[in-house]
Amino acid sequence: MTTKCFNPYEMAQEQFDNIADKLGLEEPAKELLRTPMREYHFNIPIKMDDGKVKVFKGFRIQHNDARGPCKGGIRFHPQETADCVKALSMWMTWKCAVADIPLGGGKGGVICDPHNLSQREQEALCRGWIRQIVRDIGLSKDIPAPDVMTNAQHMLWMMDEYETIAGSKNPGVITGKPVGMGGSLGRTEATGYGVVFVLREAMKELGMEPGKTTASVQGFGNVAQYAIELFNQMGGKVKVVSCWSQKENKAVALRKENGIDLRELQPITNRFGDIDIRKAQDLGYEILDGDKWLEEDVDVLIPAALENSITVENADRVAKSVKIIVEGANGPTTPEADDMLTKRGVMLIPDFLANAGGVICSYFEQVQSNMNYYWTKEEVLGKLDDKMTSAFYAVLDLSKRKKVNMRDAAYMIAISRVADACRLRGWI
Ligand code: NAD
């Protein structure tokens, strides 16, 4: 999402303006919702391992908290910008609203490259970030989580710093913690399984039998692997997966007519989701160019790797057999490509509905941490299924009633819910 003149915040605002007009939203609501309610920009001075002090730039943006405390990740990235964090905080508001969880949208970040920081320096940065924002986050205000280049260890350091300053235990202040230290079972599976929960319902709607359904998947990371696992359990067959190959320095697709075998590919995949191509070839996989995943003659496409994958340039190469596209990744389909595919009759389940499993499970983690009582994995995944399924039907029903595509319907529901909360509170 970082081409020369691409500004994600402008895109988020354009999307909002478009739906606000369709909803006939009043001016004060538009003005309030098209920008964040609060922005915190701060310096984090860190004593580096060589004894010198380096000052890092940190952010926390709280887009809207009318439906509940803000929720959203913290990114550590060298190219982080305030505009990117603002856009992401806005999208979090809509994602929590469409999933109907009582949370608002937030996002945070630090401009840094963790590859060039020692563990001690990263710990200092996590603790420094909390010290700057401690007054403005908390169980009832804003609950951060991991995102790009931050993980469970970073969350634990942040939780510890918060608790040290507060002088009390507050595990619900942050999510994405390790299981056993306040984390939730089921979080690892949540996004990929959530993708397939909504896919299952879409197949019911279209009268498709999962056992006779084929799919092609872009990506073989966390989201893709768990989506494939559950799709296989339902009897579906994945014919193609694609991934980035570090060795080849390009994207590749792996094809097996009888269906790829998750259990044989996982041991030859690294932690970044890159499959060892030579070993896959030895296992009988056909190796194709990376973009071939999209041309496969299948019923379902699951883009679960990165943004901007299905565009006007390649949307006409999507096979005629494809009936459903379920967006596991964020922003994999451009709006123009979305229009082209919708006109062809493809049901496209948009990212902020399809991949909401992660934030729903983060909400469950927060609830469990606050109760200090933890559910079994089955309980977590059962509750996740209920939430994803009802969110899917709310969007499907509105898309039929208003004769709009699923993405517009999802936005309409999310924005209406947040605007209603603002009105009920008497803000507008
Ligand atoms: P990941 O890093 O675990 O895996 C990414 C996968 O994409 C890897 O298999 C990588 O090889 C592949 N890939 C990278 N470039 C590619 C290319 N050009 N062509 C084909 N494959 C390529 O990431 P993830 O956690 O699975 O996330 C995937 C997407 O889902 C991202 O857009 C992420 O923002 C989104 N998402 C993830 C979660 C979550 O809980 N993990 C939640 C919501 C949204």
GROMACS .gro file of C-alpha atoms and ligand atoms in nm:
model
  472
    1MET     CA    1   0.000   0.000   0.000
    2THR     CA    2   0.298   0.230  -0.032
    3THR     CA    3   0.329   0.336  -0.398
    4LYS     CA    4   0.469   0.682  -0.470
    5CYS     CA    5   0.156   0.891  -0.440
    6PHE     CA    6  -0.080   0.646  -0.274
    7ASN     CA    7  -0.224   0.788   0.046
    8PRO     CA    8  -0.426   0.533   0.245
    9TYR     CA    9  -0.591   0.806   0.451
   10GLU     CA   10  -0.727   0.977   0.141
   11MET     CA   11  -0.855   0.640   0.023
   12ALA     CA   12  -1.025   0.570   0.358
   13GLN     CA   13  -1.188   0.914   0.346
   14GLU     CA   14  -1.304   0.864  -0.015
   15GLN     CA   15  -1.461   0.530   0.079
   16PHE     CA   16  -1.631   0.695   0.372
   17ASP     CA   17  -1.760   0.992   0.167
   18ASN     CA   18  -1.904   0.758  -0.095
   19ILE     CA   19  -2.104   0.557   0.161
   20ALA     CA   20  -2.198   0.865   0.366
   21ASP     CA   21  -2.361   1.005   0.050
   22LYS     CA   22  -2.541   0.677  -0.018
   23LEU     CA   23  -2.671   0.680   0.340
   24GLY     CA   24  -2.765   1.048   0.323
   25LEU     CA   25  -2.564   1.109   0.643
   26GLU     CA   26  -2.609   1.455   0.795
   27GLU     CA   27  -2.317   1.704   0.779
   28PRO     CA   28  -2.213   1.685   1.149
   29ALA     CA   29  -2.194   1.305   1.127
   30LYS     CA   30  -1.981   1.329   0.812
   31GLU     CA   31  -1.752   1.585   0.972
   32LEU     CA   32  -1.711   1.380   1.288
   33LEU     CA   33  -1.653   1.041   1.124
   34ARG     CA   34  -1.422   1.131   0.835
   35THR     CA   35  -1.135   1.224   1.072
   36PRO     CA   36  -1.002   1.072   1.398
   37MET     CA   37  -1.139   1.202   1.729
   38ARG     CA   38  -0.795   1.211   1.891
   39GLU     CA   39  -0.436   1.185   1.774
   40TYR     CA   40  -0.131   1.143   1.992
   41HIS     CA   41   0.212   1.204   1.838
   42PHE     CA   42   0.507   1.169   2.070
   43ASN     CA   43   0.883   1.123   2.100
   44ILE     CA   44   1.028   0.813   2.264
   45PRO     CA   45   1.389   0.864   2.377
   46ILE     CA   46   1.579   0.535   2.405
   47LYS     CA   47   1.924   0.470   2.544
   48MET     CA   48   2.073   0.243   2.277
   49ASP     CA   49   2.316  -0.042   2.339
   50ASP     CA   50   2.612   0.179   2.235
   51GLY     CA   51   2.522   0.428   2.510
   52LYS     CA   52   2.387   0.696   2.271
   53VAL     CA   53   2.029   0.825   2.294
   54LYS     CA   54   1.804   0.788   1.990
   55VAL     CA   55   1.462   0.954   1.968
   56PHE     CA   56   1.186   0.753   1.798
   57LYS     CA   57   0.857   0.896   1.672
   58GLY     CA   58   0.545   0.722   1.809
   59PHE     CA   59   0.173   0.751   1.743
   60ARG     CA   60  -0.162   0.645   1.878
   61ILE     CA   61  -0.467   0.748   1.680
   62GLN     CA   62  -0.820   0.701   1.819
   63HIS     CA   63  -1.065   0.733   1.534
   64ASN     CA   64  -1.394   0.683   1.716
   65ASP     CA   65  -1.504   0.536   2.049
   66ALA     CA   66  -1.882   0.591   2.039
   67ARG     CA   67  -1.947   0.213   2.047
   68GLY     CA   68  -1.683   0.132   2.309
   69PRO     CA   69  -1.311   0.165   2.388
   70CYS     CA   70  -1.082   0.190   2.085
   71LYS     CA   71  -0.912  -0.125   1.962
   72GLY     CA   72  -0.629  -0.172   1.715
   73GLY     CA   73  -0.273  -0.282   1.662
   74ILE     CA   74   0.068  -0.119   1.703
   75ARG     CA   75   0.299  -0.133   1.402
   76PHE     CA   76   0.679  -0.106   1.414
   77HIS     CA   77   0.780  -0.001   1.064
   78PRO     CA   78   1.054   0.220   0.913
   79GLN     CA   79   0.809   0.373   0.660
   80GLU     CA   80   0.526   0.432   0.908
   81THR     CA   81   0.335   0.756   0.855
   82ALA     CA   82   0.068   0.935   1.057
   83ASP     CA   83  -0.166   0.916   0.756
   84CYS     CA   84  -0.129   0.540   0.731
   85VAL     CA   85  -0.205   0.502   1.103
   86LYS     CA   86  -0.508   0.734   1.068
   87ALA     CA   87  -0.649   0.528   0.780
   88LEU     CA   88  -0.597   0.204   0.968
   89SER     CA   89  -0.766   0.344   1.280
   90MET     CA   90  -1.069   0.440   1.069
   91TRP     CA   91  -1.088   0.093   0.913
   92MET     CA   92  -1.075  -0.056   1.265
   93THR     CA   93  -1.383   0.146   1.361
   94TRP     CA   94  -1.574  -0.002   1.065
   95LYS     CA   95  -1.442  -0.356   1.125
   96CYS     CA   96  -1.547  -0.360   1.492
   97ALA     CA   97  -1.886  -0.212   1.399
   98VAL     CA   98  -1.962  -0.461   1.119
   99ALA     CA   99  -1.858  -0.747   1.351
  100ASP     CA  100  -2.090  -0.592   1.610
  101ILE     CA  101  -1.840  -0.597   1.895
  102PRO     CA  102  -1.861  -0.314   2.150
  103LEU     CA  103  -1.536  -0.145   2.050
  104GLY     CA  104  -1.423   0.155   1.852
  105GLY     CA  105  -1.125   0.197   1.621
  106GLY     CA  106  -0.766   0.284   1.702
  107LYS     CA  107  -0.417   0.219   1.568
  108GLY     CA  108  -0.065   0.295   1.676
  109GLY     CA  109   0.286   0.282   1.551
  110VAL     CA  110   0.650   0.364   1.594
  111ILE     CA  111   0.880   0.465   1.308
  112CYS     CA  112   1.158   0.208   1.353
  113ASP     CA  113   1.303  -0.104   1.197
  114PRO     CA  114   1.303  -0.385   1.455
  115HIS     CA  115   1.555  -0.578   1.237
  116ASN     CA  116   1.815  -0.321   1.344
  117LEU     CA  117   1.723  -0.318   1.714
  118SER     CA  118   1.847  -0.558   1.981
  119GLN     CA  119   1.596  -0.733   2.207
  120ARG     CA  120   1.688  -0.492   2.487
  121GLU     CA  121   1.632  -0.190   2.263
  122GLN     CA  122   1.295  -0.329   2.148
  123GLU     CA  123   1.192  -0.383   2.510
  124ALA     CA  124   1.293  -0.023   2.590
  125LEU     CA  125   1.089   0.100   2.293
  126CYS     CA  126   0.780  -0.094   2.408
  127ARG     CA  127   0.812   0.040   2.761
  128GLY     CA  128   0.882   0.392   2.627
  129TRP     CA  129   0.572   0.380   2.404
  130ILE     CA  130   0.356   0.290   2.707
  131ARG     CA  131   0.508   0.565   2.923
  132GLN     CA  132   0.409   0.826   2.663
  133ILE     CA  133   0.050   0.707   2.618
  134VAL     CA  134  -0.032   0.550   2.956
  135ARG     CA  135  -0.286   0.818   3.051
  136ASP     CA  136  -0.481   0.775   2.731
  137ILE     CA  137  -0.511   0.397   2.695
  138GLY     CA  138  -0.663   0.142   2.932
  139LEU     CA  139  -0.943  -0.113   2.976
  140SER     CA  140  -1.212   0.149   2.935
  141LYS     CA  141  -1.031   0.375   2.687
  142ASP     CA  142  -0.820   0.201   2.427
  143ILE     CA  143  -0.679  -0.153   2.404
  144PRO     CA  144  -0.376  -0.201   2.174
  145ALA     CA  145  -0.272  -0.530   2.007
  146PRO     CA  146   0.012  -0.660   1.786
  147ASP     CA  147   0.035  -0.570   1.416
  148VAL     CA  148   0.313  -0.551   1.157
  149MET     CA  149   0.649  -0.645   1.319
  150THR     CA  150   0.515  -0.658   1.674
  151ASN     CA  151   0.435  -0.983   1.855
  152ALA     CA  152   0.326  -1.144   2.182
  153GLN     CA  153   0.658  -1.060   2.351
  154HIS     CA  154   0.620  -0.690   2.268
  155MET     CA  155   0.264  -0.697   2.407
  156LEU     CA  156   0.384  -0.859   2.729
  157TRP     CA  157   0.654  -0.594   2.784
  158MET     CA  158   0.390  -0.326   2.723
  159MET     CA  159   0.143  -0.489   2.962
  160ASP     CA  160   0.416  -0.517   3.228
  161GLU     CA  161   0.509  -0.149   3.193
  162TYR     CA  162   0.144  -0.045   3.216
  163GLU     CA  163   0.087  -0.263   3.526
  164THR     CA  164   0.406  -0.133   3.689
  165ILE     CA  165   0.294   0.229   3.643
  166ALA     CA  166  -0.068   0.149   3.747
  167GLY     CA  167   0.047  -0.054   4.049
  168SER     CA  168  -0.211  -0.321   3.974
  169LYS     CA  169  -0.273  -0.616   3.743
  170ASN     CA  170  -0.456  -0.515   3.425
  171PRO     CA  171  -0.407  -0.794   3.167
  172GLY     CA  172  -0.705  -0.669   2.964
  173VAL     CA  173  -0.516  -0.349   2.877
  174ILE     CA  174  -0.356  -0.516   2.576
  175THR     CA  175  -0.430  -0.824   2.363
  176GLY     CA  176  -0.220  -1.065   2.159
  177LYS     CA  177  -0.044  -1.188   2.474
  178PRO     CA  178   0.094  -1.544   2.492
  179VAL     CA  179  -0.148  -1.817   2.604
  180GLY     CA  180  -0.087  -1.871   2.977
  181MET     CA  181   0.001  -1.501   3.023
  182GLY     CA  182  -0.344  -1.362   2.947
  183GLY     CA  183  -0.368  -1.471   2.582
  184SER     CA  184  -0.668  -1.652   2.436
  185LEU     CA  185  -0.678  -2.000   2.290
  186GLY     CA  186  -0.797  -1.993   1.929
  187ARG     CA  187  -0.632  -1.658   1.841
  188THR     CA  188  -0.385  -1.826   1.602
  189GLU     CA  189  -0.666  -1.991   1.407
  190ALA     CA  190  -0.916  -1.705   1.439
  191THR     CA  191  -0.862  -1.506   1.119
  192GLY     CA  192  -0.828  -1.805   0.882
  193TYR     CA  193  -1.117  -1.992   1.042
  194GLY     CA  194  -1.329  -1.675   1.036
  195VAL     CA  195  -1.267  -1.647   0.661
  196VAL     CA  196  -1.404  -1.999   0.614
  197PHE     CA  197  -1.701  -1.947   0.849
  198VAL     CA  198  -1.829  -1.673   0.616
  199LEU     CA  199  -1.732  -1.875   0.307
  200ARG     CA  200  -1.938  -2.167   0.439
  201GLU     CA  201  -2.244  -1.944   0.471
  202ALA     CA  202  -2.187  -1.793   0.124
  203MET     CA  203  -2.175  -2.145  -0.022
  204LYS     CA  204  -2.505  -2.227   0.152
  205GLU     CA  205  -2.658  -1.914   0.001
  206LEU     CA  206  -2.541  -2.010  -0.348
  207GLY     CA  207  -2.642  -2.375  -0.306
  208MET     CA  208  -2.283  -2.503  -0.332
  209GLU     CA  209  -2.178  -2.827  -0.161
  210PRO     CA  210  -1.849  -2.779   0.028
  211GLY     CA  211  -1.746  -3.139  -0.049
  212LYS     CA  212  -1.760  -3.065  -0.422
  213THR     CA  213  -1.595  -2.724  -0.401
  214THR     CA  214  -1.247  -2.628  -0.517
  215ALA     CA  215  -1.042  -2.321  -0.423
  216SER     CA  216  -0.723  -2.138  -0.509
  217VAL     CA  217  -0.542  -1.943  -0.238
  218GLN     CA  218  -0.295  -1.657  -0.257
  219GLY     CA  219  -0.055  -1.678   0.037
  220PHE     CA  220   0.052  -1.954   0.272
  221GLY     CA  221   0.092  -1.764   0.599
  222ASN     CA  222  -0.119  -1.756   0.916
  223VAL     CA  223  -0.448  -1.661   0.752
  224ALA     CA  224  -0.411  -1.889   0.448
  225GLN     CA  225  -0.298  -2.201   0.635
  226TYR     CA  226  -0.586  -2.195   0.883
  227ALA     CA  227  -0.836  -2.110   0.610
  228ILE     CA  228  -0.712  -2.412   0.411
  229GLU     CA  229  -0.725  -2.634   0.723
  230LEU     CA  230  -1.092  -2.560   0.789
  231PHE     CA  231  -1.188  -2.563   0.420
  232ASN     CA  232  -1.031  -2.912   0.393
  233GLN     CA  233  -1.218  -3.024   0.707
  234MET     CA  234  -1.542  -2.922   0.534
  235GLY     CA  235  -1.446  -3.144   0.240
  236GLY     CA  236  -1.323  -2.869   0.006
  237LYS     CA  237  -1.016  -2.911  -0.212
  238VAL     CA  238  -0.748  -2.644  -0.262
  239LYS     CA  239  -0.586  -2.689  -0.603
  240VAL     CA  240  -0.338  -2.399  -0.594
  241VAL     CA  241  -0.151  -2.197  -0.332
  242SER     CA  242   0.090  -1.916  -0.404
  243CYS     CA  243   0.358  -1.761  -0.187
  244TRP     CA  244   0.662  -1.539  -0.200
  245SER     CA  245   0.982  -1.735  -0.259
  246GLN     CA  246   1.282  -1.568  -0.096
  247LYS     CA  247   1.523  -1.796  -0.286
  248GLU     CA  248   1.370  -1.721  -0.627
  249ASN     CA  249   1.301  -1.360  -0.530
  250LYS     CA  250   0.955  -1.379  -0.688
  251ALA     CA  251   0.604  -1.502  -0.619
  252VAL     CA  252   0.533  -1.863  -0.719
  253ALA     CA  253   0.221  -2.078  -0.734
  254LEU     CA  254   0.209  -2.448  -0.647
  255ARG     CA  255  -0.052  -2.666  -0.810
  256LYS     CA  256  -0.180  -3.018  -0.746
  257GLU     CA  257  -0.485  -3.132  -0.938
  258ASN     CA  258  -0.598  -3.366  -0.655
  259GLY     CA  259  -0.559  -3.095  -0.395
  260ILE     CA  260  -0.260  -2.960  -0.206
  261ASP     CA  261  -0.174  -3.139   0.119
  262LEU     CA  262  -0.139  -2.894   0.407
  263ARG     CA  263   0.044  -3.144   0.626
  264GLU     CA  264   0.315  -3.212   0.366
  265LEU     CA  265   0.364  -2.842   0.279
  266GLN     CA  266   0.378  -2.706   0.636
  267PRO     CA  267   0.709  -2.876   0.728
  268ILE     CA  268   0.875  -2.723   0.417
  269THR     CA  269   0.742  -2.371   0.488
  270ASN     CA  270   0.934  -2.111   0.691
  271ARG     CA  271   0.784  -1.882   0.955
  272PHE     CA  272   0.722  -1.613   0.692
  273GLY     CA  273   0.493  -1.848   0.494
  274ASP     CA  274   0.748  -1.909   0.214
  275ILE     CA  275   0.739  -2.266   0.082
  276ASP     CA  276   1.064  -2.439  -0.027
  277ILE     CA  277   0.996  -2.472  -0.400
  278ARG     CA  278   1.252  -2.744  -0.475
  279LYS     CA  279   1.117  -2.966  -0.198
  280ALA     CA  280   0.761  -2.902  -0.319
  281GLN     CA  281   0.864  -3.008  -0.669
  282ASP     CA  282   1.006  -3.331  -0.524
  283LEU     CA  283   0.666  -3.390  -0.362
  284GLY     CA  284   0.501  -3.371  -0.704
  285TYR     CA  285   0.380  -3.010  -0.709
  286GLU     CA  286   0.367  -2.825  -1.039
  287ILE     CA  287   0.544  -2.486  -1.002
  288LEU     CA  288   0.382  -2.195  -1.185
  289ASP     CA  289   0.421  -1.818  -1.202
  290GLY     CA  290   0.294  -1.641  -0.889
  291ASP     CA  291  -0.011  -1.482  -1.050
  292LYS     CA  292  -0.146  -1.815  -1.186
  293TRP     CA  293  -0.336  -1.871  -0.860
  294LEU     CA  294  -0.596  -1.629  -0.991
  295GLU     CA  295  -0.655  -1.805  -1.326
  296GLU     CA  296  -0.725  -2.152  -1.187
  297ASP     CA  297  -1.053  -2.315  -1.282
  298VAL     CA  298  -1.200  -2.326  -0.927
  299ASP     CA  299  -1.518  -2.222  -0.745
  300VAL     CA  300  -1.357  -2.002  -0.480
  301LEU     CA  301  -1.063  -1.761  -0.467
  302ILE     CA  302  -0.910  -1.673  -0.130
  303PRO     CA  303  -0.662  -1.385  -0.159
  304ALA     CA  304  -0.480  -1.411   0.177
  305ALA     CA  305  -0.141  -1.254   0.113
  306LEU     CA  306  -0.131  -0.883   0.036
  307GLU     CA  307  -0.313  -0.578  -0.097
  308ASN     CA  308  -0.368  -0.488  -0.465
  309SER     CA  309  -0.368  -0.847  -0.596
  310ILE     CA  310  -0.686  -0.838  -0.806
  311THR     CA  311  -0.687  -0.527  -1.024
  312VAL     CA  312  -0.838  -0.403  -1.353
  313GLU     CA  313  -0.531  -0.547  -1.528
  314ASN     CA  314  -0.596  -0.906  -1.421
  315ALA     CA  315  -0.963  -0.928  -1.310
  316ASP     CA  316  -1.067  -1.055  -1.655
  317ARG     CA  317  -0.827  -1.347  -1.607
  318VAL     CA  318  -1.031  -1.474  -1.311
  319ALA     CA  319  -1.180  -1.803  -1.435
  320LYS     CA  320  -1.550  -1.810  -1.532
  321SER     CA  321  -1.600  -2.094  -1.281
  322VAL     CA  322  -1.529  -1.864  -0.981
  323LYS     CA  323  -1.846  -1.791  -0.782
  324ILE     CA  324  -1.705  -1.653  -0.457
  325ILE     CA  325  -1.403  -1.441  -0.365
  326VAL     CA  326  -1.342  -1.415   0.008
  327GLU     CA  327  -1.084  -1.156   0.105
  328GLY     CA  328  -0.857  -1.291   0.380
  329ALA     CA  329  -0.597  -1.017   0.321
  330ASN     CA  330  -0.658  -0.645   0.369
  331GLY     CA  331  -0.735  -0.462   0.043
  332PRO     CA  332  -0.657  -0.742  -0.207
  333THR     CA  333  -0.914  -0.621  -0.464
  334THR     CA  334  -0.915  -0.270  -0.609
  335PRO     CA  335  -1.257  -0.096  -0.626
  336GLU     CA  336  -1.256  -0.111  -1.012
  337ALA     CA  337  -1.183  -0.484  -1.012
  338ASP     CA  338  -1.453  -0.530  -0.747
  339ASP     CA  339  -1.705  -0.363  -0.983
  340MET     CA  340  -1.597  -0.580  -1.278
  341LEU     CA  341  -1.634  -0.901  -1.077
  342THR     CA  342  -1.964  -0.801  -0.915
  343LYS     CA  343  -2.106  -0.733  -1.264
  344ARG     CA  344  -2.001  -1.085  -1.363
  345GLY     CA  345  -2.208  -1.217  -1.071
  346VAL     CA  346  -1.918  -1.311  -0.841
  347MET     CA  347  -2.000  -1.280  -0.470
  348LEU     CA  348  -1.711  -1.089  -0.313
  349ILE     CA  349  -1.694  -1.100   0.067
  350PRO     CA  350  -1.501  -0.787   0.168
  351ASP     CA  351  -1.189  -0.789   0.384
  352PHE     CA  352  -1.319  -0.603   0.689
  353LEU     CA  353  -1.600  -0.859   0.723
  354ALA     CA  354  -1.411  -1.170   0.608
  355ASN     CA  355  -1.095  -1.119   0.817
  356ALA     CA  356  -1.268  -0.979   1.128
  357GLY     CA  357  -1.201  -1.309   1.310
  358GLY     CA  358  -0.873  -1.172   1.444
  359VAL     CA  359  -1.022  -0.867   1.612
  360ILE     CA  360  -1.324  -1.063   1.736
  361CYS     CA  361  -1.090  -1.305   1.908
  362SER     CA  362  -0.887  -1.014   2.046
  363TYR     CA  363  -1.211  -0.886   2.196
  364PHE     CA  364  -1.266  -1.233   2.348
  365GLU     CA  365  -0.912  -1.217   2.490
  366GLN     CA  366  -0.988  -0.882   2.648
  367VAL     CA  367  -1.313  -1.016   2.800
  368GLN     CA  368  -1.134  -1.323   2.941
  369SER     CA  369  -0.845  -1.115   3.076
  370ASN     CA  370  -1.088  -0.878   3.249
  371MET     CA  371  -1.272  -1.173   3.410
  372ASN     CA  372  -0.941  -1.350   3.480
  373TYR     CA  373  -1.116  -1.666   3.361
  374TYR     CA  374  -1.022  -1.838   3.036
  375TRP     CA  375  -1.239  -2.035   2.793
  376THR     CA  376  -1.153  -2.357   2.611
  377LYS     CA  377  -1.053  -2.337   2.245
  378GLU     CA  378  -1.390  -2.490   2.147
  379GLU     CA  379  -1.575  -2.217   2.338
  380VAL     CA  380  -1.369  -1.943   2.173
  381LEU     CA  381  -1.411  -2.081   1.821
  382GLY     CA  382  -1.783  -2.148   1.876
  383LYS     CA  383  -1.841  -1.788   1.984
  384LEU     CA  384  -1.631  -1.670   1.689
  385ASP     CA  385  -1.844  -1.874   1.449
  386ASP     CA  386  -2.164  -1.717   1.592
  387LYS     CA  387  -2.029  -1.363   1.551
  388MET     CA  388  -1.893  -1.417   1.198
  389THR     CA  389  -2.209  -1.591   1.083
  390SER     CA  390  -2.446  -1.323   1.209
  391ALA     CA  391  -2.225  -1.046   1.066
  392PHE     CA  392  -2.229  -1.223   0.727
  393TYR     CA  393  -2.609  -1.250   0.719
  394ALA     CA  394  -2.660  -0.889   0.825
  395VAL     CA  395  -2.443  -0.781   0.530
  396LEU     CA  396  -2.601  -1.026   0.286
  397ASP     CA  397  -2.955  -0.917   0.380
  398LEU     CA  398  -2.875  -0.549   0.335
  399SER     CA  399  -2.697  -0.610   0.003
  400LYS     CA  400  -3.012  -0.783  -0.126
  401ARG     CA  401  -3.251  -0.522   0.011
  402LYS     CA  402  -3.054  -0.222  -0.119
  403LYS     CA  403  -2.926  -0.398  -0.432
  404VAL     CA  404  -2.565  -0.304  -0.353
  405ASN     CA  405  -2.255  -0.523  -0.347
  406MET     CA  406  -2.136  -0.688  -0.025
  407ARG     CA  407  -1.859  -0.430   0.031
  408ASP     CA  408  -2.097  -0.135   0.015
  409ALA     CA  409  -2.350  -0.319   0.233
  410ALA     CA  410  -2.081  -0.390   0.495
  411TYR     CA  411  -1.974  -0.023   0.496
  412MET     CA  412  -2.336   0.091   0.520
  413ILE     CA  413  -2.396  -0.126   0.826
  414ALA     CA  414  -2.072  -0.023   0.995
  415ILE     CA  415  -2.107   0.351   0.933
  416SER     CA  416  -2.477   0.352   1.030
  417ARG     CA  417  -2.401   0.174   1.358
  418VAL     CA  418  -2.127   0.421   1.451
  419ALA     CA  419  -2.336   0.724   1.345
  420ASP     CA  420  -2.630   0.589   1.550
  421ALA     CA  421  -2.407   0.552   1.857
  422CYS     CA  422  -2.289   0.913   1.814
  423ARG     CA  423  -2.651   1.034   1.784
  424LEU     CA  424  -2.769   0.830   2.085
  425ARG     CA  425  -2.491   0.979   2.295
  426GLY     CA  426  -2.604   1.322   2.186
  427TRP     CA  427  -2.272   1.403   2.016
  428ILE     CA  428  -2.439   1.505   1.689
  429NAD     P1  429   0.187  -1.388   0.688
  429NAD     O1  430   0.305  -1.297   0.690
  429NAD     O2  431   0.175  -1.498   0.788
  429NAD     O3  432   0.176  -1.458   0.542
  429NAD     C1  433   0.180  -1.385   0.422
  429NAD     C2  434   0.186  -1.485   0.307
  429NAD     O4  435   0.178  -1.413   0.185
  429NAD     C3  436   0.315  -1.568   0.300
  429NAD     O5  437   0.284  -1.699   0.266
  429NAD     C4  438   0.394  -1.500   0.188
  429NAD     O6  439   0.484  -1.591   0.123
  429NAD     C5  440   0.279  -1.462   0.097
  429NAD     N1  441   0.314  -1.361  -0.003
  429NAD     C6  442   0.383  -1.247   0.014
  429NAD     N2  443   0.396  -1.182  -0.105
  429NAD     C7  444   0.331  -1.257  -0.196
  429NAD     C8  445   0.307  -1.245  -0.336
  429NAD     N3  446   0.352  -1.141  -0.405
  429NAD     N4  447   0.235  -1.341  -0.398
  429NAD     C9  448   0.188  -1.449  -0.330
  429NAD     N5  449   0.208  -1.466  -0.198
  429NAD    C10  450   0.278  -1.371  -0.132
  429NAD     O7  451   0.061  -1.291   0.692
  429NAD     P2  452  -0.086  -1.322   0.747
  429NAD     O8  453  -0.090  -1.294   0.892
  429NAD     O9  454  -0.132  -1.454   0.697
  429NAD    O10  455  -0.167  -1.202   0.677
  429NAD    C11  456  -0.205  -1.208   0.540
  429NAD    C12  457  -0.297  -1.091   0.509
  429NAD    O11  458  -0.410  -1.095   0.596
  429NAD    C13  459  -0.239  -0.950   0.528
  429NAD    O12  460  -0.302  -0.865   0.434
  429NAD    C14  461  -0.284  -0.913   0.668
  429NAD    O13  462  -0.288  -0.771   0.685
  429NAD    C15  463  -0.423  -0.973   0.666
  429NAD     N6  464  -0.479  -0.996   0.800
  429NAD    C16  465  -0.418  -1.080   0.887
  429NAD    C17  466  -0.475  -1.103   1.012
  429NAD    C18  467  -0.414  -1.200   1.110
  429NAD    O14  468  -0.474  -1.221   1.215
  429NAD     N7  469  -0.300  -1.262   1.080
  429NAD    C19  470  -0.594  -1.037   1.048
  429NAD    C20  471  -0.655  -0.952   0.956
  429NAD    C21  472  -0.596  -0.933   0.832
   0.00000   0.00000   0.00000
